[in-house]
Short mmCIF file of C-alpha atoms (C1' of nucleotides) in Angstrom, two decimals:
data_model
loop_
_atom_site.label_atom_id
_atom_site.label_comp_id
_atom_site.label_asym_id
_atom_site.label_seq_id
_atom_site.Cartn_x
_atom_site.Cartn_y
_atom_site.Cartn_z
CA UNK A 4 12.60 -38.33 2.88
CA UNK A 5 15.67 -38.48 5.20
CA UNK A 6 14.96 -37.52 8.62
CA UNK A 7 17.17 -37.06 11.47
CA UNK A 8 16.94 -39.40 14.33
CA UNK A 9 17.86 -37.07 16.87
CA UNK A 10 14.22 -35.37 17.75
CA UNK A 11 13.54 -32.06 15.96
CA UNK A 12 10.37 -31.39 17.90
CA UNK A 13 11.51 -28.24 19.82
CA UNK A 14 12.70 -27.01 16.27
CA UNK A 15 9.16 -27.98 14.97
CA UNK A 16 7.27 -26.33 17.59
CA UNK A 17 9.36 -23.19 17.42
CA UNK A 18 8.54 -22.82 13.47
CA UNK A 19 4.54 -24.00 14.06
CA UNK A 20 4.35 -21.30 17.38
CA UNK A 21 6.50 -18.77 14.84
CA UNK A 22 3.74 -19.34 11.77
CA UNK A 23 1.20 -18.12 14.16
CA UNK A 24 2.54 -15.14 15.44
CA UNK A 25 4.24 -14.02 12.48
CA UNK A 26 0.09 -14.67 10.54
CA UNK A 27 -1.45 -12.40 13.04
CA UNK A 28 0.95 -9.37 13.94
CA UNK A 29 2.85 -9.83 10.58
CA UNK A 30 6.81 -10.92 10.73
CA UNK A 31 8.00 -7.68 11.29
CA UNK A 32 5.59 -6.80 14.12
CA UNK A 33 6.36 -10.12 15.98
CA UNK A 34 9.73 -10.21 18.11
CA UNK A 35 11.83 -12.90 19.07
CA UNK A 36 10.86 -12.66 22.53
CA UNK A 37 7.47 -12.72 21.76
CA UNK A 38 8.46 -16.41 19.97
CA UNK A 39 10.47 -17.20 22.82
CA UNK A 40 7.41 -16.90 25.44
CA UNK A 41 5.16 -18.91 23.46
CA UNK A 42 7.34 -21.80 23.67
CA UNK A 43 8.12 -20.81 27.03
CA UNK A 44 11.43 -20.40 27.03
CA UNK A 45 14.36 -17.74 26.21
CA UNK A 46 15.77 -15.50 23.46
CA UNK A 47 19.10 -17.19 24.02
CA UNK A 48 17.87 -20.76 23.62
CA UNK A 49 15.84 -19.70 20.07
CA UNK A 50 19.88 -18.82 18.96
CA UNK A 51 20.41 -22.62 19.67
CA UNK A 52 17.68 -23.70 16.97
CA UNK A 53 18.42 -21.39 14.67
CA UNK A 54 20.96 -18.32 13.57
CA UNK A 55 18.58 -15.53 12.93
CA UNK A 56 14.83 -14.51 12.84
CA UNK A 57 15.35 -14.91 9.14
CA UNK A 58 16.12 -18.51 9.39
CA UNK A 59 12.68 -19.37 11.05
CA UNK A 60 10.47 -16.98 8.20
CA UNK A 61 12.92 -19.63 5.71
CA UNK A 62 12.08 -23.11 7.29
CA UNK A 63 8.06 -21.37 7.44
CA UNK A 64 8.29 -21.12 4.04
CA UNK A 65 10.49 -23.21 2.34
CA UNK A 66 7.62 -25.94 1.21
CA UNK A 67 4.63 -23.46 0.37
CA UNK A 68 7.57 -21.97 -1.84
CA UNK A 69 8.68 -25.05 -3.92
CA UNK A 70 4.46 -26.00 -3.86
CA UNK A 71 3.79 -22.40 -5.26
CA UNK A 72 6.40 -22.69 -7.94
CA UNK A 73 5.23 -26.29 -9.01
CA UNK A 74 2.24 -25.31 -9.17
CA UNK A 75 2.39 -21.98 -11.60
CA UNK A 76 4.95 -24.03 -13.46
CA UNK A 77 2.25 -26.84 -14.45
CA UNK A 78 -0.25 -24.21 -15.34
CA UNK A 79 2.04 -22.16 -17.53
CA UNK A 80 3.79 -24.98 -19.53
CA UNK A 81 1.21 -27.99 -18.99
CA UNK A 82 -0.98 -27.19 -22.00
CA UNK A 83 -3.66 -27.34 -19.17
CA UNK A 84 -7.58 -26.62 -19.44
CA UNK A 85 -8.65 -23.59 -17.38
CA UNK A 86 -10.67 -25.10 -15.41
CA UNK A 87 -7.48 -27.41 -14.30
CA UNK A 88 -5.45 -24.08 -13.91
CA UNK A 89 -8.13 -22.97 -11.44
CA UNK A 90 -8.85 -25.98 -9.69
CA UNK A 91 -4.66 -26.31 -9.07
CA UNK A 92 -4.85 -22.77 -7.66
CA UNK A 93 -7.56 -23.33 -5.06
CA UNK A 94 -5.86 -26.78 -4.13
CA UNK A 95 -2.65 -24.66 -3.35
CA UNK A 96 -4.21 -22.17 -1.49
CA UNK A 97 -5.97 -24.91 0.51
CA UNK A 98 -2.81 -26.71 1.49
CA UNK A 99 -1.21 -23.59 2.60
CA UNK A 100 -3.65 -21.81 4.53
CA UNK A 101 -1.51 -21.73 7.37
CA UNK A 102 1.03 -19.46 5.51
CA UNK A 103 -0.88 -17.42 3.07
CA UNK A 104 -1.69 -14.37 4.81
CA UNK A 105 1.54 -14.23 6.23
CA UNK A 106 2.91 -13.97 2.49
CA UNK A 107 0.35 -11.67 1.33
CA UNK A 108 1.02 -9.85 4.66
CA UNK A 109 4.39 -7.98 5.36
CA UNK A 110 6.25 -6.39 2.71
CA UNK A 111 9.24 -7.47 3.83
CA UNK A 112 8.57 -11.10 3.34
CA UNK A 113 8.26 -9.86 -0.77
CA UNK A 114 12.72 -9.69 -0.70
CA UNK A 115 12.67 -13.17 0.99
CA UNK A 116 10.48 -14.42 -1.97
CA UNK A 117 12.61 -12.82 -4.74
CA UNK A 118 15.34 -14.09 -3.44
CA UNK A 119 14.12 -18.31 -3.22
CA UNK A 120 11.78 -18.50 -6.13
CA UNK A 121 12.69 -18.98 -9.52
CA UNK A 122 10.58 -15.38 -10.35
CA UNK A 123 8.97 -13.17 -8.72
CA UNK A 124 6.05 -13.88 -7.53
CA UNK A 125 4.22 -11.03 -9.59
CA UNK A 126 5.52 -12.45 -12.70
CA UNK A 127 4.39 -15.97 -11.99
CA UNK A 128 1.05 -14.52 -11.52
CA UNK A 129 1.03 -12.82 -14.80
CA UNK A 130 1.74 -15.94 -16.38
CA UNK A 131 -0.88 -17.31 -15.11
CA UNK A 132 -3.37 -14.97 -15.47
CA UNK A 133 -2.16 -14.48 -18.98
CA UNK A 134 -2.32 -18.53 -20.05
CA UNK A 135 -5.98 -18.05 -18.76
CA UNK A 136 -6.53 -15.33 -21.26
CA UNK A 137 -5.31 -17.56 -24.01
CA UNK A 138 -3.20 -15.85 -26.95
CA UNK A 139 -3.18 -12.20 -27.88
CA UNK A 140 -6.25 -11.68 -25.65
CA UNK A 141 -8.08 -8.25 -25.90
CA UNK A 142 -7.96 -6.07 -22.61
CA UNK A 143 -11.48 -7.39 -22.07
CA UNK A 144 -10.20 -11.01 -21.76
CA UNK A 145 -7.19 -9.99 -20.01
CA UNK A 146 -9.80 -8.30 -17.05
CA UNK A 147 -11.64 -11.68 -16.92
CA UNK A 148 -8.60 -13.90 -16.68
CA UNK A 149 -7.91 -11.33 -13.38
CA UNK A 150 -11.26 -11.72 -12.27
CA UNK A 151 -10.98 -15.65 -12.71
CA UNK A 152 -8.04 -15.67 -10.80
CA UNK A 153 -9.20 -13.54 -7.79
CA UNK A 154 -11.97 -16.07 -7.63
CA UNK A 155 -9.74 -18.78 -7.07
CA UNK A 156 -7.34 -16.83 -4.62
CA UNK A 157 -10.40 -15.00 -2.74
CA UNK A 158 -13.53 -17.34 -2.51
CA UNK A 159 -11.41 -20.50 -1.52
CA UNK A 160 -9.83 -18.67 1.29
CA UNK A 161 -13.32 -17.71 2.32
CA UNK A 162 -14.94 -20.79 2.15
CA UNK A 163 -12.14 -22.42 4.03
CA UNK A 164 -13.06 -19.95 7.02
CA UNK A 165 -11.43 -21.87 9.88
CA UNK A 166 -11.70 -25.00 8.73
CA UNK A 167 -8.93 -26.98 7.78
CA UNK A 168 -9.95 -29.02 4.31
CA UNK A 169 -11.98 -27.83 1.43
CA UNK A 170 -15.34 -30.12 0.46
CA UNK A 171 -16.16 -31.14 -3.02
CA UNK A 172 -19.07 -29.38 -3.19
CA UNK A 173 -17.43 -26.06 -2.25
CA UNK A 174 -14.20 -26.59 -4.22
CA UNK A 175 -16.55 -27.34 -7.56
CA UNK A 176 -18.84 -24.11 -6.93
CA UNK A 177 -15.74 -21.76 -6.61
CA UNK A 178 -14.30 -23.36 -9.60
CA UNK A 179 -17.42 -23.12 -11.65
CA UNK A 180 -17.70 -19.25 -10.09
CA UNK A 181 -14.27 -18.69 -11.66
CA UNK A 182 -15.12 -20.11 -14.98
CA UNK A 183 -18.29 -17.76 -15.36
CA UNK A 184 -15.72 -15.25 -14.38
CA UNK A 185 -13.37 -15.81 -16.97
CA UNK A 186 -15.73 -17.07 -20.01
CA UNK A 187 -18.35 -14.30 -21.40
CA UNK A 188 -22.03 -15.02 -22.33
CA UNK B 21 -14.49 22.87 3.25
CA UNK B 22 -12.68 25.34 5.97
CA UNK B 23 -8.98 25.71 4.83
CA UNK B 24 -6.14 27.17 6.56
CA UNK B 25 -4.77 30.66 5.03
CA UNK B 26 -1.38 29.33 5.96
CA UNK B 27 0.25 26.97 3.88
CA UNK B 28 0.26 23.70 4.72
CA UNK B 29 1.94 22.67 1.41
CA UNK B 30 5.48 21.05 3.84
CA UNK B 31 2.39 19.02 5.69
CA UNK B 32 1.11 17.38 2.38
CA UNK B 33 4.08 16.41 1.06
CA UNK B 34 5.33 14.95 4.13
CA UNK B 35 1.57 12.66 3.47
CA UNK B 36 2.59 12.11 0.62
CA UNK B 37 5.79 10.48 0.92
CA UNK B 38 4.79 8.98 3.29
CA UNK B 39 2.06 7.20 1.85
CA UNK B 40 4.36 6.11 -1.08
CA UNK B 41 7.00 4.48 1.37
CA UNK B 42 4.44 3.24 3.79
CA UNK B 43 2.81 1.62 0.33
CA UNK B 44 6.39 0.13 -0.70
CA UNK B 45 7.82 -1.20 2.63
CA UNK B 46 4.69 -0.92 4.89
CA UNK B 47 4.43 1.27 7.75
CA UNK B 48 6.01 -0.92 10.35
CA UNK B 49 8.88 -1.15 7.96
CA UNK B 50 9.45 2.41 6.92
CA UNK B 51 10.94 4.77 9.73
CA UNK B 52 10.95 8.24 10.32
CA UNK B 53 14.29 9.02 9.33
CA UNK B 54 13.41 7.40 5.73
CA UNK B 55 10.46 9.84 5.16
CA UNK B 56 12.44 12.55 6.80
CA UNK B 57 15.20 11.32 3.62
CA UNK B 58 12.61 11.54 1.36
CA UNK B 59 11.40 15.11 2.23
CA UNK B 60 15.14 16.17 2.23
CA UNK B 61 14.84 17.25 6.07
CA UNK B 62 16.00 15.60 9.23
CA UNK B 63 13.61 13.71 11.77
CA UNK B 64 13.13 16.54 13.90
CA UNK B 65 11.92 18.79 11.01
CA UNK B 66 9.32 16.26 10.67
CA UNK B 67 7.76 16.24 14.75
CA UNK B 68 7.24 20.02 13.95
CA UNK B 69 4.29 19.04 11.24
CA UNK B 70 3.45 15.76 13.43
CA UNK B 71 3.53 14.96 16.82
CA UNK B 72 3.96 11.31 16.20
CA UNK B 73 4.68 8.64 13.28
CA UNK B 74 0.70 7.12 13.63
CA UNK B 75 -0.20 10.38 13.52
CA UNK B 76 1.34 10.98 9.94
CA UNK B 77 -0.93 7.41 9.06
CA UNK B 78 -4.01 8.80 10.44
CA UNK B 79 -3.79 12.25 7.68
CA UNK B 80 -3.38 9.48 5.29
CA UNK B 81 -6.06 7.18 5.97
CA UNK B 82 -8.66 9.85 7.54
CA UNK B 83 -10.28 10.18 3.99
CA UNK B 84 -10.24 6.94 2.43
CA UNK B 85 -11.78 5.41 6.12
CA UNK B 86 -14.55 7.66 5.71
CA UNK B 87 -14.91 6.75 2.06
CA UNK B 88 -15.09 2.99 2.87
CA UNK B 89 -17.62 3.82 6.01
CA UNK B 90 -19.54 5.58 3.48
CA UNK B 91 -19.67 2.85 0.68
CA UNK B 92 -20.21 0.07 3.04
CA UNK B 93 -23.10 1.90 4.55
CA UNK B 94 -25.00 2.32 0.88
CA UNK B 95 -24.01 -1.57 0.14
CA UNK B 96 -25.76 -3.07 3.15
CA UNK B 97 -28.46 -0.67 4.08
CA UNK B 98 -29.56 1.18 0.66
CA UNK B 99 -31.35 -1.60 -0.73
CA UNK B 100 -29.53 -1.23 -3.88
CA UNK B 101 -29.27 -4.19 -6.88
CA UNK B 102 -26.29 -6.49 -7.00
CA UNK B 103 -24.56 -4.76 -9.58
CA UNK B 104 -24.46 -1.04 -8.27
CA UNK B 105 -23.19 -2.68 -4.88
CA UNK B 106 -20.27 -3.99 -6.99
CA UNK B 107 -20.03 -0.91 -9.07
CA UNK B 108 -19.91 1.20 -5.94
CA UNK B 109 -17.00 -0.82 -4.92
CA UNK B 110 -15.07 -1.00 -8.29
CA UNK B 111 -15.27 2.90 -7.61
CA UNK B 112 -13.97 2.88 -4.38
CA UNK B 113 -11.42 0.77 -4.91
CA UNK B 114 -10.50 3.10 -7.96
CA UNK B 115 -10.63 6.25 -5.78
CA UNK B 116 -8.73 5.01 -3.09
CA UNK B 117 -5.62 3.04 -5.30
CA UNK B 118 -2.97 4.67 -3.48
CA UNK B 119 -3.70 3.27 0.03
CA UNK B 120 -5.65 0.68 -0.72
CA UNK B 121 -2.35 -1.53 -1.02
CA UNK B 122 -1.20 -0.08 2.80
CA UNK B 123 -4.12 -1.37 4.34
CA UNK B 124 -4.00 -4.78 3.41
CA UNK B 125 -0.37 -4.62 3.72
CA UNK B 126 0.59 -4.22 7.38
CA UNK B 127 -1.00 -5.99 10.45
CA UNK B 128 -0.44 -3.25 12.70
CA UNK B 129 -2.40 -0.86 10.37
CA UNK B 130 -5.51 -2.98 11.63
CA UNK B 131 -4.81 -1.69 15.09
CA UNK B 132 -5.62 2.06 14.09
CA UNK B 133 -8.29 1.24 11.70
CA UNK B 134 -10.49 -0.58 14.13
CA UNK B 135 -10.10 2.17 16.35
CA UNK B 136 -11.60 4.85 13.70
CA UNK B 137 -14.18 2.71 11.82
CA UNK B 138 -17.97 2.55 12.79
CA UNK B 139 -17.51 -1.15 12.29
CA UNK B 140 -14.29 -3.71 12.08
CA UNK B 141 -13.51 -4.16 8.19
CA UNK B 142 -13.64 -7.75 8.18
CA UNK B 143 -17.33 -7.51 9.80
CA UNK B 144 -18.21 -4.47 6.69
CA UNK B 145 -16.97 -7.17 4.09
CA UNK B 146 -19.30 -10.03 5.98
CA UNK B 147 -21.98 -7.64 5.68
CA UNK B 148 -21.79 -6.70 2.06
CA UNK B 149 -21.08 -10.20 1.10
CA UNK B 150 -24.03 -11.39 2.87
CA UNK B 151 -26.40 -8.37 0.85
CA UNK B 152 -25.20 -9.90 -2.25
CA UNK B 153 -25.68 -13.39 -1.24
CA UNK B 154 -29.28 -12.42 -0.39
CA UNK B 155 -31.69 -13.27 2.87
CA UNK B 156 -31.35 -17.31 3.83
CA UNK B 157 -28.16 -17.63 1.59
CA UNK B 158 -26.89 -21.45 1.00
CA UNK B 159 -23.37 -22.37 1.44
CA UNK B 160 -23.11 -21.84 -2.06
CA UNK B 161 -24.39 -18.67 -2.72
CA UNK B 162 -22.11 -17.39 0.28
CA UNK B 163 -19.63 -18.51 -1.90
CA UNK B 164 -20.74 -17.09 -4.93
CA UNK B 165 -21.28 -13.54 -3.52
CA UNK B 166 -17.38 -14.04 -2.22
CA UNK B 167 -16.31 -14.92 -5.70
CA UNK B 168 -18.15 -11.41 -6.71
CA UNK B 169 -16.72 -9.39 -4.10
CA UNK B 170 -13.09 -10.95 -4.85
CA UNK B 171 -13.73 -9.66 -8.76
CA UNK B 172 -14.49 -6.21 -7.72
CA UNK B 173 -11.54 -5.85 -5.68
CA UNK B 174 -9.00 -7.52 -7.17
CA UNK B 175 -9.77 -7.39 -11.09
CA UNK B 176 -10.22 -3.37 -10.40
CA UNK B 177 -6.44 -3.32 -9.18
CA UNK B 178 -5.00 -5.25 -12.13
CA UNK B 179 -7.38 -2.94 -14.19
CA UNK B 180 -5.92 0.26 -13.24
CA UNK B 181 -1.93 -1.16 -13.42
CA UNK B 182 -0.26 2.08 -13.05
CA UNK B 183 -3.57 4.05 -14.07
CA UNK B 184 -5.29 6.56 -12.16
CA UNK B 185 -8.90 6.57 -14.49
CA UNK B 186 -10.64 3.32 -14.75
CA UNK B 187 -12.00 3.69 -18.15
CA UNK B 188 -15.74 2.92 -18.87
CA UNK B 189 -15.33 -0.51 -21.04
CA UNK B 190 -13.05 -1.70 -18.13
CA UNK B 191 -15.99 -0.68 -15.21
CA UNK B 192 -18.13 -2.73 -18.00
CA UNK B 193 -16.02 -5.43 -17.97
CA UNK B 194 -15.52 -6.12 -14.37
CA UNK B 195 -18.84 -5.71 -12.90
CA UNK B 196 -20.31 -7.74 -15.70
CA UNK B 197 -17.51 -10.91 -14.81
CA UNK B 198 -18.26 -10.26 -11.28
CA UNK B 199 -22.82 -10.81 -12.12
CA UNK B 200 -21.90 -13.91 -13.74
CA UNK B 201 -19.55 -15.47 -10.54
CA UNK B 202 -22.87 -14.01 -8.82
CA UNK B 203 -25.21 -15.83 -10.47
CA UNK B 204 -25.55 -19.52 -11.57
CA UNK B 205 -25.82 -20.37 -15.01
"C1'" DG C 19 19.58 -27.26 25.55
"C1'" DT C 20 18.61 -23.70 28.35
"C1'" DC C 21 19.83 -20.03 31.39
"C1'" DT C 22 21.39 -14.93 32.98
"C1'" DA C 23 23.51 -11.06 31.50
"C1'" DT C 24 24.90 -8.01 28.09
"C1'" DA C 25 26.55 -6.12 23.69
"C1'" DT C 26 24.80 -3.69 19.72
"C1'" DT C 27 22.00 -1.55 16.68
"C1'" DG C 28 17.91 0.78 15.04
"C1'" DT C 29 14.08 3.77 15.85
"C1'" DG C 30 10.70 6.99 17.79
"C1'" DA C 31 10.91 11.11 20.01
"C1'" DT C 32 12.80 15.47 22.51
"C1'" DA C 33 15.90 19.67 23.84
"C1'" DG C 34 17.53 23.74 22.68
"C1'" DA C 35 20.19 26.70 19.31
"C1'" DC C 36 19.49 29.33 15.11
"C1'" DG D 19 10.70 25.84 10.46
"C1'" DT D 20 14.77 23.52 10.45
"C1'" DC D 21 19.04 22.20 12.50
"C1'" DT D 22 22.58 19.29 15.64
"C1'" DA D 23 22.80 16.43 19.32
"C1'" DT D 24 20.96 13.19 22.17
"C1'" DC D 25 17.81 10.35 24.98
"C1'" DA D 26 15.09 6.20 25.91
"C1'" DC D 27 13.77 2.06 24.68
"C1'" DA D 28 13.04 -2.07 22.12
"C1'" DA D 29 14.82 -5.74 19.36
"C1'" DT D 30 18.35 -8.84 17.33
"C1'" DA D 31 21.98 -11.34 18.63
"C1'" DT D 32 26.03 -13.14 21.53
"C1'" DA D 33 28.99 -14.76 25.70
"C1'" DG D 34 29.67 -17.91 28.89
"C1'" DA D 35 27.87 -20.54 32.97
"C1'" DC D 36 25.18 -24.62 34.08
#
DNA sequence: GTCTATATTGTGATAGAC
DNA sequence: GTCTATCACAATATAGAC
């Protein structure tokens, strides 16, 4: 990975003090002043780091981006078992926590997504939901491969709580949750 | 139900353009001037019917709070089984589709709802969750009754798509997937 | 790299005529 | 009940000194 020399930890701490405002009062209830005094600092000297408030929400969200799009791409076209699919999904939403419910959060966040990920992320989920329902699935199968999903999505976020890494032993119970989910009988 | 003899026919539809915009952009990021737009009015039009924007948000939500209150009430404390606690929320969420999306859309929506509920919603989820996962729950049947409550809520949503009945097979379909992420083996 | 000061725009809300 | 006009304020962003 190239890496500057020249220290980017005022740039870091701005986009790690950002993440955290923008989770809890959403990114368009959080100002740049509001950024600016939890670094302790100015307005003006945020313009230094970076052009625009829509600049920081970018470098937040550039790597959960590419992650999420690697990941629905392997379990759309990697001829993957479900319970693969599902145990991919709650590694991704372990590894970005941190960003999640600032996604999920503000609708205006949605027109930054459209515009960096190859689909929207609706459609992604579709595929997903619809390579867990296997081929021309009945409504009923198409209601479980939902249900797996929100499993996944849902249950790992809870069982993460405030911690910062998922167990085994949790990580194989919400999996197997999801499975009963999706499989009938 | 007492009902004014005047009409307040200008008042609803204000609501309910409103709720549609404050579902598509979130409240934070639709303004006055784009419901006033919508109504086919100016702003000032609109502060004779209201005499504020959160205002407008509390004749949306006043209903569906009481609705949740209600539900979350009969989950913890009516000693009901497992599967008419989820069934009671698969109708809820059915009955209250058109806002449900609002509240989980915009932080500052949290703001007024804590204000108006009995409880916080986050410690009405904890509480139903932890009447599903029954008294002296392990770590994993927390988990499990999370994976449950995720189905109900989330597979009823994909359910519905652009519905406004959740047919009978469906209500079958989801509360059955959400038993079996309830239950082990 | 950070500051003070300010330009600029958007938004909630009000005044007063009709 | 609705209008035009406008206020007050907050928020993004910039200018220029240090």
């Amino acid at each position: 990975m190239p890496r500057k020399v020249t220290s980017t930890s005022t740039r870091d701490r701005i986009v790690e003090i950002a993440r955290e405002l923008f989770a809890e009062h959403g990114y368009t209830g959080t100002t740049i002043a509001d950024i600016a005094r939890g670094l302790g600092t100015t307005t003006a000297a945020l313009y230094y780091h970076f052009d625009s408030k829509a600049e920081i929400l970018d470098a937040i969200l550039a790597e959960p981006m590419a992650a999420y799009a690697d990941m629905a791409e392997r379990a759309t076209h990697g001829r993957l078992p479900p319970e693969e699919i599902l145990g991919g999904y709650v590694d991704f939403v372990a590894e970005t926590r941190h960003v999640l419910p600032l996604v999920t959060a503000d609708p205006r966040i949605h027109t930054v997504l459209d515009e960096r990920l190859p689909r929207r992320p609706q459609e992604m989920v579709d595929a997903i939901v619809a390579t867990l329902a296997g081929p021309r699935p009945s409504r009923a199968a198409l209601i479980r491969a939902h249900a797996a999903f929100a499993v996944v999505k849902e249950a790992t976020v809870a069982a993460l709580g405030s911690d910062d890494e998922l167990s085994r032993a949790d990580r194989r119970e919400i999996v197997a949750a999801a499975l009963r989910a999706l499989r009938k009988g």
